[in-house]
Coordinates of C-alpha atoms in Angstrom, one line a residue:
M1 CA -1.9 -24.0 15.2
K2 CA -2.5 -20.2 15.6
S3 CA -4.0 -20.0 12.2
V4 CA -6.4 -22.9 12.9
L5 CA -7.5 -21.3 16.2
F6 CA -8.1 -18.0 14.5
R7 CA -10.2 -19.5 11.8
L8 CA -12.3 -21.2 14.5
Y9 CA -12.6 -17.8 16.2
L10 CA -13.9 -16.2 13.0
Q11 CA -16.4 -19.1 12.5
L12 CA -17.7 -18.5 16.0
M13 CA -18.1 -14.7 15.4
R14 CA -19.9 -15.4 12.1
L15 CA -22.3 -17.7 13.9
L16 CA -23.0 -15.2 16.6
G17 CA -23.3 -12.4 14.0
H18 CA -26.2 -14.2 12.3
F19 CA -28.4 -13.1 15.2
V20 CA -27.7 -9.4 14.3
A21 CA -30.0 -7.8 11.8
I22 CA -28.6 -6.0 8.8
K23 CA -29.3 -2.3 8.6
D24 CA -29.5 -0.3 5.4
K25 CA -27.0 2.6 4.8
Q26 CA -24.5 1.1 7.2
V27 CA -20.9 0.6 6.0
V28 CA -18.1 -1.1 7.9
I29 CA -14.5 -0.9 6.7
L30 CA -12.2 -3.6 7.7
N31 CA -8.9 -1.9 7.3
G32 CA -5.7 -4.0 7.3
A33 CA -3.6 -1.5 5.5
G34 CA -2.7 0.9 8.3
R35 CA -1.9 4.4 7.0
S36 CA 0.4 3.6 4.1
G37 CA -1.8 4.1 1.1
S38 CA -4.9 2.5 2.6
N39 CA -7.9 2.4 0.3
G40 CA -10.0 1.5 3.3
Y41 CA -9.1 4.4 5.5
L42 CA -9.3 7.0 2.7
F43 CA -12.7 5.6 1.5
Y44 CA -13.8 6.0 5.1
K45 CA -12.7 9.6 5.1
Y46 CA -14.5 10.2 1.8
L47 CA -17.8 8.6 3.1
Q48 CA -17.7 10.7 6.2
E49 CA -17.3 13.9 4.3
K50 CA -19.4 13.3 1.2
H51 CA -22.1 10.9 2.4
P52 CA -23.2 11.7 5.9
E53 CA -26.4 9.9 5.2
Y54 CA -24.5 6.6 5.6
Q55 CA -23.3 5.4 9.0
V56 CA -19.7 4.3 8.5
T57 CA -17.5 2.4 11.0
L58 CA -13.7 1.9 10.6
V59 CA -12.5 -1.3 12.2
E60 CA -8.7 -1.6 12.6
P61 CA -6.4 -3.4 12.8
W62 CA -7.9 -6.2 10.8
P63 CA -7.9 -9.1 11.1
S64 CA -7.8 -9.3 14.8
S65 CA -8.8 -11.7 17.6
H66 CA -9.1 -8.9 20.1
L67 CA -12.2 -7.0 18.8
P68 CA -14.9 -6.2 21.3
W69 CA -18.4 -7.6 20.7
S70 CA -19.6 -4.0 19.9
S71 CA -17.3 -4.1 16.8
W72 CA -18.5 -7.5 15.7
K73 CA -22.1 -6.2 16.0
K74 CA -21.2 -3.3 13.6
I75 CA -19.7 -5.8 11.2
A76 CA -22.7 -8.0 11.3
A77 CA -25.2 -5.1 10.9
A78 CA -23.5 -3.5 7.9
K79 CA -25.1 -3.7 4.5
Y80 CA -21.7 -3.1 3.0
V81 CA -18.5 -4.7 4.2
V82 CA -15.4 -3.1 2.7
T83 CA -12.1 -5.0 2.9
T84 CA -8.5 -4.2 2.0
H85 CA -7.3 -7.8 2.3
Q86 CA -9.1 -11.1 2.1
P87 CA -12.9 -10.7 1.4
F88 CA -15.1 -11.2 4.4
K89 CA -18.7 -11.0 5.4
I90 CA -21.1 -12.6 7.9
H91 CA -24.4 -12.7 6.1
A92 CA -24.8 -13.9 2.5
S93 CA -27.0 -10.8 1.8
Q94 CA -24.2 -8.4 2.8
V95 CA -22.2 -6.8 0.0
N96 CA -18.5 -7.3 0.2
V97 CA -16.5 -4.5 -1.6
Q98 CA -12.9 -5.6 -2.1
L99 CA -10.4 -2.8 -2.5
W100 CA -7.2 -4.7 -1.9
H101 CA -4.0 -2.8 -0.9
G102 CA -1.7 -2.6 -3.9
F103 CA -1.3 -3.2 -7.6
P104 CA 0.0 -6.8 -7.9
L105 CA 3.7 -6.7 -8.9
K106 CA 4.8 -9.4 -6.4
R107 CA 3.6 -12.9 -6.8
M108 CA 0.9 -14.1 -4.3
G109 CA -1.5 -16.9 -3.9
I110 CA -1.2 -19.7 -6.4
M111 CA 1.5 -17.8 -8.3
A112 CA 3.9 -17.3 -5.4
S113 CA 6.8 -19.6 -4.6
N114 CA 6.3 -19.4 -0.8
T115 CA 2.6 -20.4 -0.4
R116 CA 0.9 -23.7 0.4
H117 CA -1.5 -25.5 -1.9
K118 CA -4.2 -25.9 0.8
D119 CA -4.0 -22.3 1.8
N120 CA -4.3 -21.2 -1.9
Q121 CA -7.4 -23.4 -2.4
R122 CA -9.0 -22.0 0.8
N123 CA -8.3 -18.4 -0.3
A124 CA -9.7 -19.0 -3.8
K125 CA -13.0 -20.3 -2.3
L126 CA -13.2 -17.3 0.0
W127 CA -12.8 -14.9 -2.9
H128 CA -15.4 -16.8 -4.9
K129 CA -17.9 -16.9 -2.0
N130 CA -17.5 -13.5 -0.4
A131 CA -16.2 -10.9 -2.9
D132 CA -19.2 -9.2 -4.6
L133 CA -17.4 -6.2 -6.1
I134 CA -13.6 -5.9 -6.7
A135 CA -12.4 -2.4 -7.5
S136 CA -10.1 -2.5 -10.6
S137 CA -8.1 0.1 -12.5
S138 CA -7.3 -1.9 -15.7
D139 CA -7.5 -5.1 -17.7
L140 CA -3.9 -5.8 -16.6
Y141 CA -4.9 -5.4 -12.9
E142 CA -7.7 -7.9 -13.4
T143 CA -5.5 -10.4 -15.2
L144 CA -2.8 -10.3 -12.6
M145 CA -5.2 -10.5 -9.6
S146 CA -7.1 -13.4 -11.1
S147 CA -3.9 -15.3 -11.9
C148 CA -3.1 -15.2 -8.1
V149 CA -6.5 -15.7 -6.5
S150 CA -8.6 -17.3 -9.2
V151 CA -11.4 -14.8 -9.1
E152 CA -14.1 -14.5 -11.7
A153 CA -13.9 -11.7 -14.3
Q154 CA -17.5 -10.5 -13.7
K155 CA -16.7 -9.5 -10.1
Y156 CA -14.4 -6.6 -11.3
Q157 CA -15.6 -3.1 -11.9
K158 CA -13.2 -0.4 -13.2
T159 CA -13.7 2.3 -10.5
G160 CA -10.1 3.0 -9.8
F161 CA -8.8 3.1 -6.2
P162 CA -9.8 5.6 -3.5
R163 CA -6.2 6.2 -2.5
L164 CA -5.5 7.8 -5.8
D165 CA -8.0 10.6 -5.1
Y166 CA -5.7 11.8 -2.3
L167 CA -2.4 11.9 -4.1
K168 CA -2.4 15.3 -5.8
T169 CA -3.5 17.5 -2.9
S170 CA -2.2 17.5 0.6
P171 CA -3.8 18.6 3.9
I172 CA -0.5 20.1 4.8
T173 CA 2.0 22.3 2.9
R174 CA 5.4 21.4 1.7
K175 CA 6.8 23.9 4.2
Q176 CA 4.9 22.2 7.1
L177 CA 6.1 18.7 6.0
L178 CA 9.8 19.9 6.1
Q179 CA 9.2 21.5 9.5
D180 CA 7.5 18.4 10.9
L181 CA 10.0 15.8 9.7
F182 CA 13.2 17.7 9.3
G183 CA 12.7 20.7 11.7
L184 CA 13.8 23.3 9.2
A185 CA 12.9 25.5 6.2
D186 CA 14.5 25.4 2.8
D187 CA 13.0 27.2 -0.2
Q188 CA 15.2 25.1 -2.6
A189 CA 14.2 21.8 -1.1
K190 CA 13.6 18.7 -3.2
I191 CA 11.9 16.0 -1.2
G192 CA 12.2 12.3 -1.9
I193 CA 10.6 9.3 -0.2
Y194 CA 12.1 5.8 0.1
M195 CA 9.5 3.0 0.5
P196 CA 10.8 -0.5 0.2
T197 CA 8.7 -3.6 0.3
F198 CA 8.4 -5.9 3.3
R199 CA 11.9 -7.5 3.3
Y200 CA 11.3 -9.9 6.2
E201 CA 9.9 -12.4 3.8
L202 CA 13.3 -12.7 2.2
E203 CA 14.0 -15.0 5.2
D204 CA 17.6 -13.7 5.5
D205 CA 18.7 -12.9 9.0
N206 CA 21.7 -10.9 7.7
I207 CA 19.4 -8.5 5.9
M208 CA 17.3 -8.0 9.0
K209 CA 20.5 -7.5 11.1
E210 CA 21.7 -4.8 8.7
I211 CA 18.3 -3.0 8.8
G212 CA 18.3 -3.3 12.6
Q213 CA 21.7 -1.5 12.7
G214 CA 20.2 1.4 10.7
N215 CA 21.3 0.3 7.2
F216 CA 17.8 0.9 5.7
F217 CA 19.1 0.3 2.1
A218 CA 20.5 -3.1 3.3
S219 CA 23.4 -2.4 0.9
D220 CA 27.1 -3.3 1.3
D221 CA 28.3 0.3 0.8
F222 CA 25.9 2.0 3.2
E223 CA 27.3 5.0 4.9
I224 CA 24.7 7.2 6.4
E225 CA 26.9 10.2 7.0
A226 CA 28.0 10.2 3.3
L227 CA 24.4 9.8 2.2
N228 CA 23.3 12.7 4.3
E229 CA 26.1 14.9 2.9
A230 CA 25.2 14.0 -0.6
L231 CA 21.6 15.0 -0.1
K232 CA 22.6 18.2 1.8
K233 CA 24.9 19.3 -1.0
R234 CA 21.9 19.2 -3.4
H235 CA 19.2 20.6 -1.1
Q236 CA 17.5 17.2 -1.2
Y237 CA 15.7 15.5 1.6
L238 CA 14.9 11.8 1.9
I239 CA 11.9 10.6 3.9
V240 CA 12.4 6.9 4.9
K241 CA 9.1 5.0 5.3
L242 CA 9.9 1.4 6.3
H243 CA 7.5 -1.4 7.0
P244 CA 6.4 -1.2 10.7
Y245 CA 8.1 -4.5 11.5
E246 CA 11.4 -3.1 10.2
M247 CA 10.9 0.2 12.1
K248 CA 10.7 -1.9 15.3
L249 CA 14.2 -3.3 14.7
F250 CA 15.9 0.0 15.5
S251 CA 15.2 3.3 17.2
A252 CA 14.9 5.9 14.5
S253 CA 15.0 8.7 17.1
E254 CA 18.6 7.8 17.7
I255 CA 19.5 8.5 14.1
E256 CA 19.5 12.3 13.6
Y257 CA 20.6 13.8 10.3
S258 CA 19.7 17.0 8.7
N259 CA 18.5 15.6 5.4
L260 CA 17.2 12.2 6.4
A261 CA 14.0 11.6 8.4
F262 CA 12.1 8.5 9.3
L263 CA 8.3 8.6 8.9
N264 CA 6.5 6.2 11.3
N265 CA 2.8 5.4 11.7
D266 CA 2.7 7.4 15.0
Y267 CA 3.0 10.6 13.0
L268 CA 0.3 9.6 10.5
F269 CA -2.2 8.4 13.2
K270 CA -1.6 11.4 15.4
N271 CA -2.4 13.8 12.5
D272 CA -5.1 11.6 10.9
H273 CA -3.1 11.4 7.7
D274 CA -2.6 8.6 5.3
L275 CA 0.8 8.5 3.7
Y276 CA -0.7 9.2 0.2
E277 CA -2.0 12.5 1.5
L278 CA 1.6 13.6 1.9
L279 CA 3.0 12.4 -1.5
A280 CA 1.9 15.6 -3.3
N281 CA 4.7 17.3 -1.4
T282 CA 7.4 14.9 -2.7
D283 CA 9.6 15.3 -5.8
F284 CA 10.7 11.7 -6.3
L285 CA 10.1 8.1 -5.1
M286 CA 12.6 5.4 -4.4
T287 CA 11.4 1.8 -4.0
D288 CA 12.4 -1.7 -4.8
F289 CA 9.4 -4.1 -5.4
S290 CA 6.7 -2.2 -3.7
S291 CA 3.6 -1.6 -5.8
I292 CA 3.4 2.0 -4.6
Y293 CA 5.2 3.0 -7.8
F294 CA 2.2 2.2 -9.9
D295 CA 0.2 4.7 -7.9
Y296 CA 3.0 7.3 -8.0
L297 CA 2.7 7.3 -11.8
E298 CA -0.4 9.5 -11.2
L299 CA 2.0 12.3 -10.2
D300 CA 4.3 11.7 -13.2
R301 CA 7.5 12.3 -11.1
P302 CA 10.8 10.5 -11.1
I303 CA 11.1 7.0 -9.6
I304 CA 14.3 5.2 -8.7
F305 CA 14.4 1.4 -8.2
M306 CA 16.8 -0.2 -5.7
A307 CA 17.3 -3.8 -6.8
N308 CA 20.2 -5.0 -4.6
H309 CA 18.1 -8.0 -3.4
L310 CA 16.3 -8.8 -6.6
Q311 CA 17.7 -12.3 -7.0
E312 CA 16.8 -13.3 -3.4
Y313 CA 13.3 -11.8 -3.7
D314 CA 12.7 -13.5 -7.1
K315 CA 13.8 -16.8 -5.6
T316 CA 11.8 -16.5 -2.4
R317 CA 8.5 -15.1 -3.7
G318 CA 8.9 -13.8 -7.3
L319 CA 7.5 -11.1 -9.4
L320 CA 4.5 -11.4 -11.8
F321 CA 6.3 -9.9 -14.8
G322 CA 9.8 -9.0 -16.0
P323 CA 12.6 -8.8 -16.7
Y324 CA 12.7 -6.3 -13.9
K325 CA 15.0 -3.7 -15.6
Q326 CA 12.9 -3.7 -18.7
V327 CA 9.5 -3.1 -17.1
V328 CA 10.2 -0.6 -14.4
P329 CA 9.8 3.1 -15.5
G330 CA 13.0 4.5 -14.0
P331 CA 16.7 3.9 -13.3
V332 CA 17.7 0.7 -11.5
V333 CA 20.4 1.0 -8.8
Y334 CA 22.1 -1.6 -6.7
S335 CA 24.0 0.4 -4.1
Q336 CA 24.1 3.7 -2.3
A337 CA 26.8 4.9 -4.7
D338 CA 24.5 4.1 -7.7
F339 CA 21.7 6.0 -6.0
V340 CA 23.8 9.1 -5.3
K341 CA 24.8 9.2 -9.0
Q342 CA 21.1 9.5 -9.9
L343 CA 20.6 12.5 -7.6
D344 CA 22.1 15.0 -10.1
E345 CA 19.8 13.9 -12.9
L346 CA 16.6 12.6 -11.5
D347 CA 14.6 12.6 -14.7
K348 CA 15.2 11.8 -18.4
P349 CA 12.9 11.8 -21.4
M350 CA 13.1 8.0 -21.8
Y351 CA 11.9 7.5 -18.2
Q352 CA 9.0 10.0 -18.7
E353 CA 7.9 8.0 -21.8
R354 CA 8.0 4.8 -19.8
R355 CA 6.0 6.3 -17.0
H356 CA 3.3 7.4 -19.4
Y357 CA 3.2 4.0 -21.0
W358 CA 2.8 2.2 -17.7
H359 CA 0.3 4.7 -16.4
D360 CA -1.9 4.1 -19.4
L361 CA -1.5 0.4 -19.1
T362 CA -2.3 0.1 -15.4
N363 CA -5.0 2.8 -15.1
Q364 CA -7.8 2.9 -17.7
V365 CA -9.9 5.2 -15.3
Q366 CA -7.9 8.4 -15.5
N367 CA -9.1 11.9 -14.7
K368 CA -12.1 10.7 -12.7
N369 CA -13.0 10.8 -9.0
Y370 CA -12.4 7.2 -8.0
C371 CA -14.3 7.4 -4.7
D372 CA -17.4 8.7 -6.5
L373 CA -17.1 5.8 -9.0
L374 CA -16.7 3.2 -6.3
F375 CA -19.6 4.6 -4.2
E376 CA -21.9 4.5 -7.3
A377 CA -20.9 0.9 -8.1
M378 CA -21.3 -0.2 -4.5
T379 CA -24.7 1.2 -3.9
K380 CA -26.0 0.2 -7.3
L381 CA -25.7 -3.4 -6.3
T382 CA -28.5 -3.0 -3.7
R383 CA -30.9 -0.9 -5.8

């Protein structure tokens, strides 16, 4: 019922928006990706800095049924509407720039096991109708996206993604990051970040219960004190960045350990940072099925894959390619004990070779300024 009402709300706003005239050199960015590698937010920062001749408005969170009319007028007046999720525009003459929010590793749309046929048909029509330019990084990206949302090949342009421009340099130093998150200094520090995917869709109350109790690995052998000691012994620090929904399940402020820190959106919003702007200060990534690892390949640093819920995830939603152990460019672990064993030897030549292989396969626009390429492609459509 809620989804039906929301669609009616959008239709009403579109109708009202048709009475607002479009203005050249106005851009609106509908950002649904928060601050965790948001193409929308980082492209917004780029436009503000590099193209002050354009008036750019950031609308977030998106989608939302609580936007003021002033925001809707901005959306209706924009020549360019940039989206990170489903394509959207009000006027047919507007240009929708679709940035999406991650390289498709997980099944979605018509390829997913947990979607409805009617919804998939509706979404495919929206992509066909509204998307004018879809940012791409490779042939593989285009193949995977089109398999999920049935989008036409001619809509893609290989510009790369804005978030990748912000990976290799950070607005804060490594020393400052350690101080902000761990409250200490350590010249020998090696910093890792753990970013799992959204595990709520596994539809397993036991997993959510474990996470709510602080077991962020959701592993049977989780012992946070032992994990902290293992990290401390090696001068290693682990930043834990969970999905906002999972962070709400427990109070991270009540979990205080010297070598573990929880990164929440409050810190990122307060300091006007996106997560990707901090990754240059990290030495390794740990994830499960999150597509962040494709982007992390830009840094050519070790990646560890936690697959303790692989079977459940594959059954509930599924992955677009596999077998999982053969396609991920790093060691696969299934428990805290497995993870700790990897800490003494984070990188091996075989994993370096795999990273380079997957980087070349997933990014055919290397060593370029992705924001510049996107801006050129976007504005070229209206010349």
